[in-house]
mmCIF file of C-alpha atoms and ligand atoms in Angstrom:
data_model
loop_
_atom_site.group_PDB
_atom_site.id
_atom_site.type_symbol
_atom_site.label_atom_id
_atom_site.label_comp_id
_atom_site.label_asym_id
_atom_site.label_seq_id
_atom_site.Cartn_x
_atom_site.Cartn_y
_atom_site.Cartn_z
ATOM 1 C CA UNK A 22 -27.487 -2.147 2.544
ATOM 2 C CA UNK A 23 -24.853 -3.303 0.105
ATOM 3 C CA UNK A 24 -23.430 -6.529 1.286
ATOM 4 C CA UNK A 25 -19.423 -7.432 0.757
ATOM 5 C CA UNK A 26 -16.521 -9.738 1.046
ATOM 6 C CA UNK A 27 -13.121 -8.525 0.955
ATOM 7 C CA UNK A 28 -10.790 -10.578 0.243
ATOM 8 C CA UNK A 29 -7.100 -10.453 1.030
ATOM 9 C CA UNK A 30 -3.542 -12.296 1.207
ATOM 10 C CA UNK A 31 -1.883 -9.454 2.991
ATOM 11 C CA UNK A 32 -1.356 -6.676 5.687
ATOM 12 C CA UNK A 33 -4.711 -5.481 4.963
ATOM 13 C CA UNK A 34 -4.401 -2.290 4.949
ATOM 14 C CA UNK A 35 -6.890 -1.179 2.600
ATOM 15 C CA UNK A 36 -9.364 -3.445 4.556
ATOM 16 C CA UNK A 37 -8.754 -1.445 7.592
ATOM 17 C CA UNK A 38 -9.650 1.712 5.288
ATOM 18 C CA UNK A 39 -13.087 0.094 4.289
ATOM 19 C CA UNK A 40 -13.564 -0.645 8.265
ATOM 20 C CA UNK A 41 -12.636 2.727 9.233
ATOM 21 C CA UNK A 42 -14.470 4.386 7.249
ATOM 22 C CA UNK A 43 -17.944 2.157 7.671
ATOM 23 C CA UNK A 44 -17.525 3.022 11.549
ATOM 24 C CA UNK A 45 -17.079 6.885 10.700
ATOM 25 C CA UNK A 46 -20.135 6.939 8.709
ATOM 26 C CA UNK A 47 -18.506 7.522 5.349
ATOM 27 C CA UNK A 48 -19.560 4.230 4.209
ATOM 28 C CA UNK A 49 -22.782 2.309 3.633
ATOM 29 C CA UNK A 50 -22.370 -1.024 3.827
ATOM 30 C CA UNK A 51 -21.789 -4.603 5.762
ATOM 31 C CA UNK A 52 -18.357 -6.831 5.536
ATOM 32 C CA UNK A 53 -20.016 -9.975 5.815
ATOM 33 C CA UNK A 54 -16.741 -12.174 5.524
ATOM 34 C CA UNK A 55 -12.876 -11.656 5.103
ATOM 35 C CA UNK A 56 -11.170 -14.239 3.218
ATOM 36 C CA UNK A 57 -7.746 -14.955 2.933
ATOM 37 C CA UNK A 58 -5.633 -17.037 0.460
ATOM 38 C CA UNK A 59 -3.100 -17.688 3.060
ATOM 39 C CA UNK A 60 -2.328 -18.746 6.682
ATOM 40 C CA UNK A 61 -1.117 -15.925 9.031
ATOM 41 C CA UNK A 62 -1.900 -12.897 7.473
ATOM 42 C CA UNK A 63 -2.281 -9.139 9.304
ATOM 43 C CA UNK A 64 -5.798 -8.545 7.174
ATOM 44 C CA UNK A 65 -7.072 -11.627 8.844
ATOM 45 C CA UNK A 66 -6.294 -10.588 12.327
ATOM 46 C CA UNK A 67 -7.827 -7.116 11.315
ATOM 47 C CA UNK A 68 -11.400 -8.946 10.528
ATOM 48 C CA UNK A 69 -11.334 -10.862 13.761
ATOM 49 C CA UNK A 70 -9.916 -8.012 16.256
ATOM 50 C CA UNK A 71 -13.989 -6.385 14.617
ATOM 51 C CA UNK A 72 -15.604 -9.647 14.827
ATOM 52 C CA UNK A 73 -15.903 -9.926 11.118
ATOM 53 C CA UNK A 74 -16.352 -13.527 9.792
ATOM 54 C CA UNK A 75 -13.010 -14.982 8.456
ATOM 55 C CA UNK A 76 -12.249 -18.019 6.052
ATOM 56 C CA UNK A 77 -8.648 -19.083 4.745
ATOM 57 C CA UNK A 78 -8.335 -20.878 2.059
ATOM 58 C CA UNK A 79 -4.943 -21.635 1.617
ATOM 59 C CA UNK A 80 -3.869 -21.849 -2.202
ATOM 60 C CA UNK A 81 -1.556 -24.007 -1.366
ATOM 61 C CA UNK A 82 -4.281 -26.518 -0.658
ATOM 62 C CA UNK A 83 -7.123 -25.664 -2.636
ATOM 63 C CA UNK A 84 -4.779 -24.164 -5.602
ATOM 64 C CA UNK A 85 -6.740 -23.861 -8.657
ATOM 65 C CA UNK A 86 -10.301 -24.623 -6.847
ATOM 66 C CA UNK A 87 -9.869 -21.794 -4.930
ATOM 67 C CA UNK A 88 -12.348 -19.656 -6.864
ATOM 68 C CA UNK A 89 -14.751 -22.603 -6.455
ATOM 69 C CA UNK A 90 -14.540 -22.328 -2.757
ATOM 70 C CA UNK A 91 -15.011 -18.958 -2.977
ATOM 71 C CA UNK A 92 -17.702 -18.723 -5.039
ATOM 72 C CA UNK A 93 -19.554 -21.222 -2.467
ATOM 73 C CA UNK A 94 -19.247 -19.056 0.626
ATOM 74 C CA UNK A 95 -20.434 -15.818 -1.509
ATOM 75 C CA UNK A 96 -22.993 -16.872 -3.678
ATOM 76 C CA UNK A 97 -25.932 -14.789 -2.496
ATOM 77 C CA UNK A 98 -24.332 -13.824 0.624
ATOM 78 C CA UNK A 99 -22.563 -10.591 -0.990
ATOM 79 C CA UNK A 100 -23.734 -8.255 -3.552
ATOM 80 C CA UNK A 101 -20.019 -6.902 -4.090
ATOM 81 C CA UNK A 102 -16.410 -8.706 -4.275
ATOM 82 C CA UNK A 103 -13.592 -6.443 -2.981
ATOM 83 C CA UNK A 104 -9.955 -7.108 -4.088
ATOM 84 C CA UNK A 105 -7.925 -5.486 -1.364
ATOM 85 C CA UNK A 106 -4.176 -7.490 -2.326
ATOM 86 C CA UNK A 107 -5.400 -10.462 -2.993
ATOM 87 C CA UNK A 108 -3.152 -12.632 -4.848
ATOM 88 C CA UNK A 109 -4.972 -15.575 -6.046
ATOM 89 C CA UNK A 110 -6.100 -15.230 -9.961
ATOM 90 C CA UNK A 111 -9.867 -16.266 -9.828
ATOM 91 C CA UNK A 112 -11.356 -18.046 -12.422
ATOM 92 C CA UNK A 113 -14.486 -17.428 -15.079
ATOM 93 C CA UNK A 114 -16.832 -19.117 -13.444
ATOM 94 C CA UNK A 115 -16.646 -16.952 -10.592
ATOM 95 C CA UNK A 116 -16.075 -13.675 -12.560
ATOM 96 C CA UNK A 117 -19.146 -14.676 -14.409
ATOM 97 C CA UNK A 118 -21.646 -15.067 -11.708
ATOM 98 C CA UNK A 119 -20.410 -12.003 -10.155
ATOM 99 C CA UNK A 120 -20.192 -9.868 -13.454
ATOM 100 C CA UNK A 121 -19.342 -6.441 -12.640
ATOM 101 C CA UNK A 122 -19.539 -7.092 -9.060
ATOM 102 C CA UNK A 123 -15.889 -8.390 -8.499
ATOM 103 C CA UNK A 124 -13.648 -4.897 -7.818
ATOM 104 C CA UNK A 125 -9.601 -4.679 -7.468
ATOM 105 C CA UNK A 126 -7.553 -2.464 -6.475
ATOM 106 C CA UNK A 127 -3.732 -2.057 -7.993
ATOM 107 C CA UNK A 128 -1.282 0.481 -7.074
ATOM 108 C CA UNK A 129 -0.497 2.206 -10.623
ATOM 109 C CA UNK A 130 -1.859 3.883 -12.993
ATOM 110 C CA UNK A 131 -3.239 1.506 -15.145
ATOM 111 C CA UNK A 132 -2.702 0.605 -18.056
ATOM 112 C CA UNK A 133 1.125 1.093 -16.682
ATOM 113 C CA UNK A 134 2.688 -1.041 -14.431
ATOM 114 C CA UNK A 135 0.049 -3.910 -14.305
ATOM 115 C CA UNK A 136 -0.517 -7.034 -15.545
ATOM 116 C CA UNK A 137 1.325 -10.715 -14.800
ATOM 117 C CA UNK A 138 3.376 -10.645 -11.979
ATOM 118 C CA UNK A 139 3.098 -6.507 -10.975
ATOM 119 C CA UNK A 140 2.268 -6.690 -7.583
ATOM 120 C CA UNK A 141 3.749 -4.990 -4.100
ATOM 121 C CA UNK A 142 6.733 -3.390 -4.402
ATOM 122 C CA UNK A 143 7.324 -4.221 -8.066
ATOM 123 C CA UNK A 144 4.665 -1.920 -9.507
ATOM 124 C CA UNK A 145 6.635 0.721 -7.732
ATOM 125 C CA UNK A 146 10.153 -0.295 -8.385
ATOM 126 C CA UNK A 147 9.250 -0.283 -12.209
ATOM 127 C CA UNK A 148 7.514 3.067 -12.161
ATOM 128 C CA UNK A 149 10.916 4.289 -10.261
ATOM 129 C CA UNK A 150 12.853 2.761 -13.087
ATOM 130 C CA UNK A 151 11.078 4.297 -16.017
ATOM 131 C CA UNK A 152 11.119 7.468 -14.943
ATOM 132 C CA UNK A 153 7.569 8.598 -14.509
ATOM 133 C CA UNK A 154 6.604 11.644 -13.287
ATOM 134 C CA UNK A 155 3.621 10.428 -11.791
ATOM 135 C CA UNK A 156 1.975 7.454 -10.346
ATOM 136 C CA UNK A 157 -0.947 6.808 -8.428
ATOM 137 C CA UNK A 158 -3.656 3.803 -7.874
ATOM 138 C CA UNK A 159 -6.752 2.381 -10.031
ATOM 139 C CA UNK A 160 -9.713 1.248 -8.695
ATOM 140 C CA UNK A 161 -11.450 -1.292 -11.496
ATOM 141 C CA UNK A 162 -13.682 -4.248 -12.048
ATOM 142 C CA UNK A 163 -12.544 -7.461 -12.076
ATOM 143 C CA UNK A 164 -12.791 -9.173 -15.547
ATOM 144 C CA UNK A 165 -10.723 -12.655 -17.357
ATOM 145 C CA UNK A 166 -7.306 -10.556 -17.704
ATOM 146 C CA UNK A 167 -5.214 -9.666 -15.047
ATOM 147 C CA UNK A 168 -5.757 -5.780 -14.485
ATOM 148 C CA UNK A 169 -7.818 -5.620 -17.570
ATOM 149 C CA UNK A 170 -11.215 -4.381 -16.184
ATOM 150 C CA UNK A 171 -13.230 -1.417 -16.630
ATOM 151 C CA UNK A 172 -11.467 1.714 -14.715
ATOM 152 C CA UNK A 173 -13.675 3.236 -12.236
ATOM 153 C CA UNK A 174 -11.441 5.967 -10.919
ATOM 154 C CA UNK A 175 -8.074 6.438 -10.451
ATOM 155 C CA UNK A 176 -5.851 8.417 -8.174
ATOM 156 C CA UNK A 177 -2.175 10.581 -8.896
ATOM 157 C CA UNK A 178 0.595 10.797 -7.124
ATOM 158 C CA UNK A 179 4.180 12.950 -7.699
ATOM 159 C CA UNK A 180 6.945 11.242 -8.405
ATOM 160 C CA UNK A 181 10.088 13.582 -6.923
ATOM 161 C CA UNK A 182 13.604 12.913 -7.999
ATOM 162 C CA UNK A 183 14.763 11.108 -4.683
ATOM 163 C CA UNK A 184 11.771 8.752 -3.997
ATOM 164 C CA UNK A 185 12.646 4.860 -3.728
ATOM 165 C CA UNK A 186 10.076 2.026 -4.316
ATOM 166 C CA UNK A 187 9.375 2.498 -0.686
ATOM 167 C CA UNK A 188 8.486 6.005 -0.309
ATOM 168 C CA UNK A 189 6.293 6.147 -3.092
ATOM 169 C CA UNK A 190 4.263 2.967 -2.193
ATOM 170 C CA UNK A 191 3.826 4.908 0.892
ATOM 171 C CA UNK A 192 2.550 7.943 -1.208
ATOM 172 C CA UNK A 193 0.564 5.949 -3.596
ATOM 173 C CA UNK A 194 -0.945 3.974 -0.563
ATOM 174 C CA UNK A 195 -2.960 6.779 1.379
ATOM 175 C CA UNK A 196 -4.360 7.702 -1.858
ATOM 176 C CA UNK A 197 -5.789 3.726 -1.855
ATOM 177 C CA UNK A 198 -6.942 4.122 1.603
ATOM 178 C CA UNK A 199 -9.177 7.011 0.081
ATOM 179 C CA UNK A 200 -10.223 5.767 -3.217
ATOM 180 C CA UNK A 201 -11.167 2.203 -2.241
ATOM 181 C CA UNK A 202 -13.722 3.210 0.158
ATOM 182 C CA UNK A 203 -15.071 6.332 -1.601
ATOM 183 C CA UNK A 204 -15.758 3.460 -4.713
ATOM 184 C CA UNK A 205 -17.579 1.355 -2.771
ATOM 185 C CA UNK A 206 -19.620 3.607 -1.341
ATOM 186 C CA UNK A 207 -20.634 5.010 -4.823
ATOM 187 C CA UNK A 208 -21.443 1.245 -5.858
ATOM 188 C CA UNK A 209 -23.408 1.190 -2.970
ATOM 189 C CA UNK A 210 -25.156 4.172 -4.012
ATOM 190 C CA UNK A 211 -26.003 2.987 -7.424
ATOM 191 C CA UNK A 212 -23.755 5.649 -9.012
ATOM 192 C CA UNK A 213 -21.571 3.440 -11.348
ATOM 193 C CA UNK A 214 -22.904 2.705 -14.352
ATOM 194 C CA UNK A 215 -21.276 -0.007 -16.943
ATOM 195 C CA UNK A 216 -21.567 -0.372 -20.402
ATOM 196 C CA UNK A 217 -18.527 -2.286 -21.785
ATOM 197 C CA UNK A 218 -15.025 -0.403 -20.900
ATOM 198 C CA UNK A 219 -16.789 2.874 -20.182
ATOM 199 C CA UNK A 220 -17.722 3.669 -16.571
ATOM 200 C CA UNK A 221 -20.207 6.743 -15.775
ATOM 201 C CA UNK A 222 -20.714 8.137 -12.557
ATOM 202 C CA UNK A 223 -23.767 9.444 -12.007
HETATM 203 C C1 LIG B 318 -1.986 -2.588 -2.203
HETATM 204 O O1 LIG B 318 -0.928 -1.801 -2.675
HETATM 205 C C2 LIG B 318 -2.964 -2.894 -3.311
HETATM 206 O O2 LIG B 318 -3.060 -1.871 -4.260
HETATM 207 C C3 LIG B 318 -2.345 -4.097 -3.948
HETATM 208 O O3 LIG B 318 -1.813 -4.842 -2.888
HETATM 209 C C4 LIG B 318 -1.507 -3.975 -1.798
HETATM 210 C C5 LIG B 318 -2.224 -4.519 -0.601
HETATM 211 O O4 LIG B 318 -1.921 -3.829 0.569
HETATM 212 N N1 LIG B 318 -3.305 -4.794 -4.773
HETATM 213 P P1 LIG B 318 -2.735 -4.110 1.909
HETATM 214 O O5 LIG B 318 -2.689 -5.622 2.154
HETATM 215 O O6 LIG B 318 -4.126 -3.619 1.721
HETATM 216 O O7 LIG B 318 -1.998 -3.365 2.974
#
């Protein structure tokens, strides 16, 4: 069974999808640990009200040895890294040893809205701003750039004329709740193939 760590720095929401849907069967696989790049967060409380091993690592301690630390408590513990708002950029060591085994998700659709700073309510503020007609969420590996991976599926949402940042991170959020586990699941399949930027499901 596919082994993972999620890792978070946030409410945790999509963790909670992953957890829900591993205790109504619609995913194969074991959250071995939940770790957290900050003190005091929901996702952390989510792991321990299911008895799921927890670590924090606060970057304001560790800071840049944070992917170190990390890479210590998965090493051969977890066959797949799941980015589920974590904040903390990791470094190449780590993305090295677990080459095309580090996922993230981000709430766009990427190549829009990403990169450097997008994250929370800025992706959607910025997709309100421009205009789009549609948004959505990308699920993708995690390689040296910031949002730069291979895409391995993506979701849409509408964009209506009187949506705020707010109601469409809503929107765009049950769509992650969906996606994230559903990707997993076909990783722990063996239905995603890589070969450079293109992804095939099989
Ligand atoms: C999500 O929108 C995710 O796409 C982004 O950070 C947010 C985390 O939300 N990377 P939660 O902590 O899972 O509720």
């Amino acid at each position: 069974m596919l082994k993972i760590a999620v890792l978070v720095s946030g409410s945790g929401s999509n963790l909670q999808s992953i957890i829900d849907s591993i205790e109504a069967e619609k995913l194969k696989c074991t959250i071995e640990m939940v770790i957290s790049d900050r003190e005091g967060t929901f996702g952390i409380e989510r792991a321990k009200q299911k008895g799921i091993k927890t670590y924090v690592l606060d970057k304001k301690i560790y800071g840049r040895e944070i992917s170190k630390n990390i890479l210590s408590l998965t090493e051969n513990k977890v066959d797949l890294i799941v980015l589920a708002g974590f904040l903390s950029i990791l470094d190449s060591e780590l993305i090295t040893s677990f080459k095309n085994k580090i996922i993230n998700i981000h709430p766009s659709l990427i190549p829009s809205f990403c990169g450097p700073g997008m994250y929370g309510i800025k992706v959607h503020e910025k997709a309100i701003d421009y205009g789009v007609r549609f948004s959505g969420c990308t699920v993708h590996f995690v390689d040296e750039g910031t949002d730069t991976g291979a895409i391995i599926s993506q979701r849409i949402v509408p964009v209506y004329q009187d949506d705020t940042a707010d109601t469409l991170q809503k929107r765009v959020l049950k769509e992650e709740h969906e996606i994230l586990p559903e990707v997993i699941n076909l990783i722990a399949e063996g239905r995603v193939k890589v070969e450079e930027r293109k992804i095939t499901i099989v």
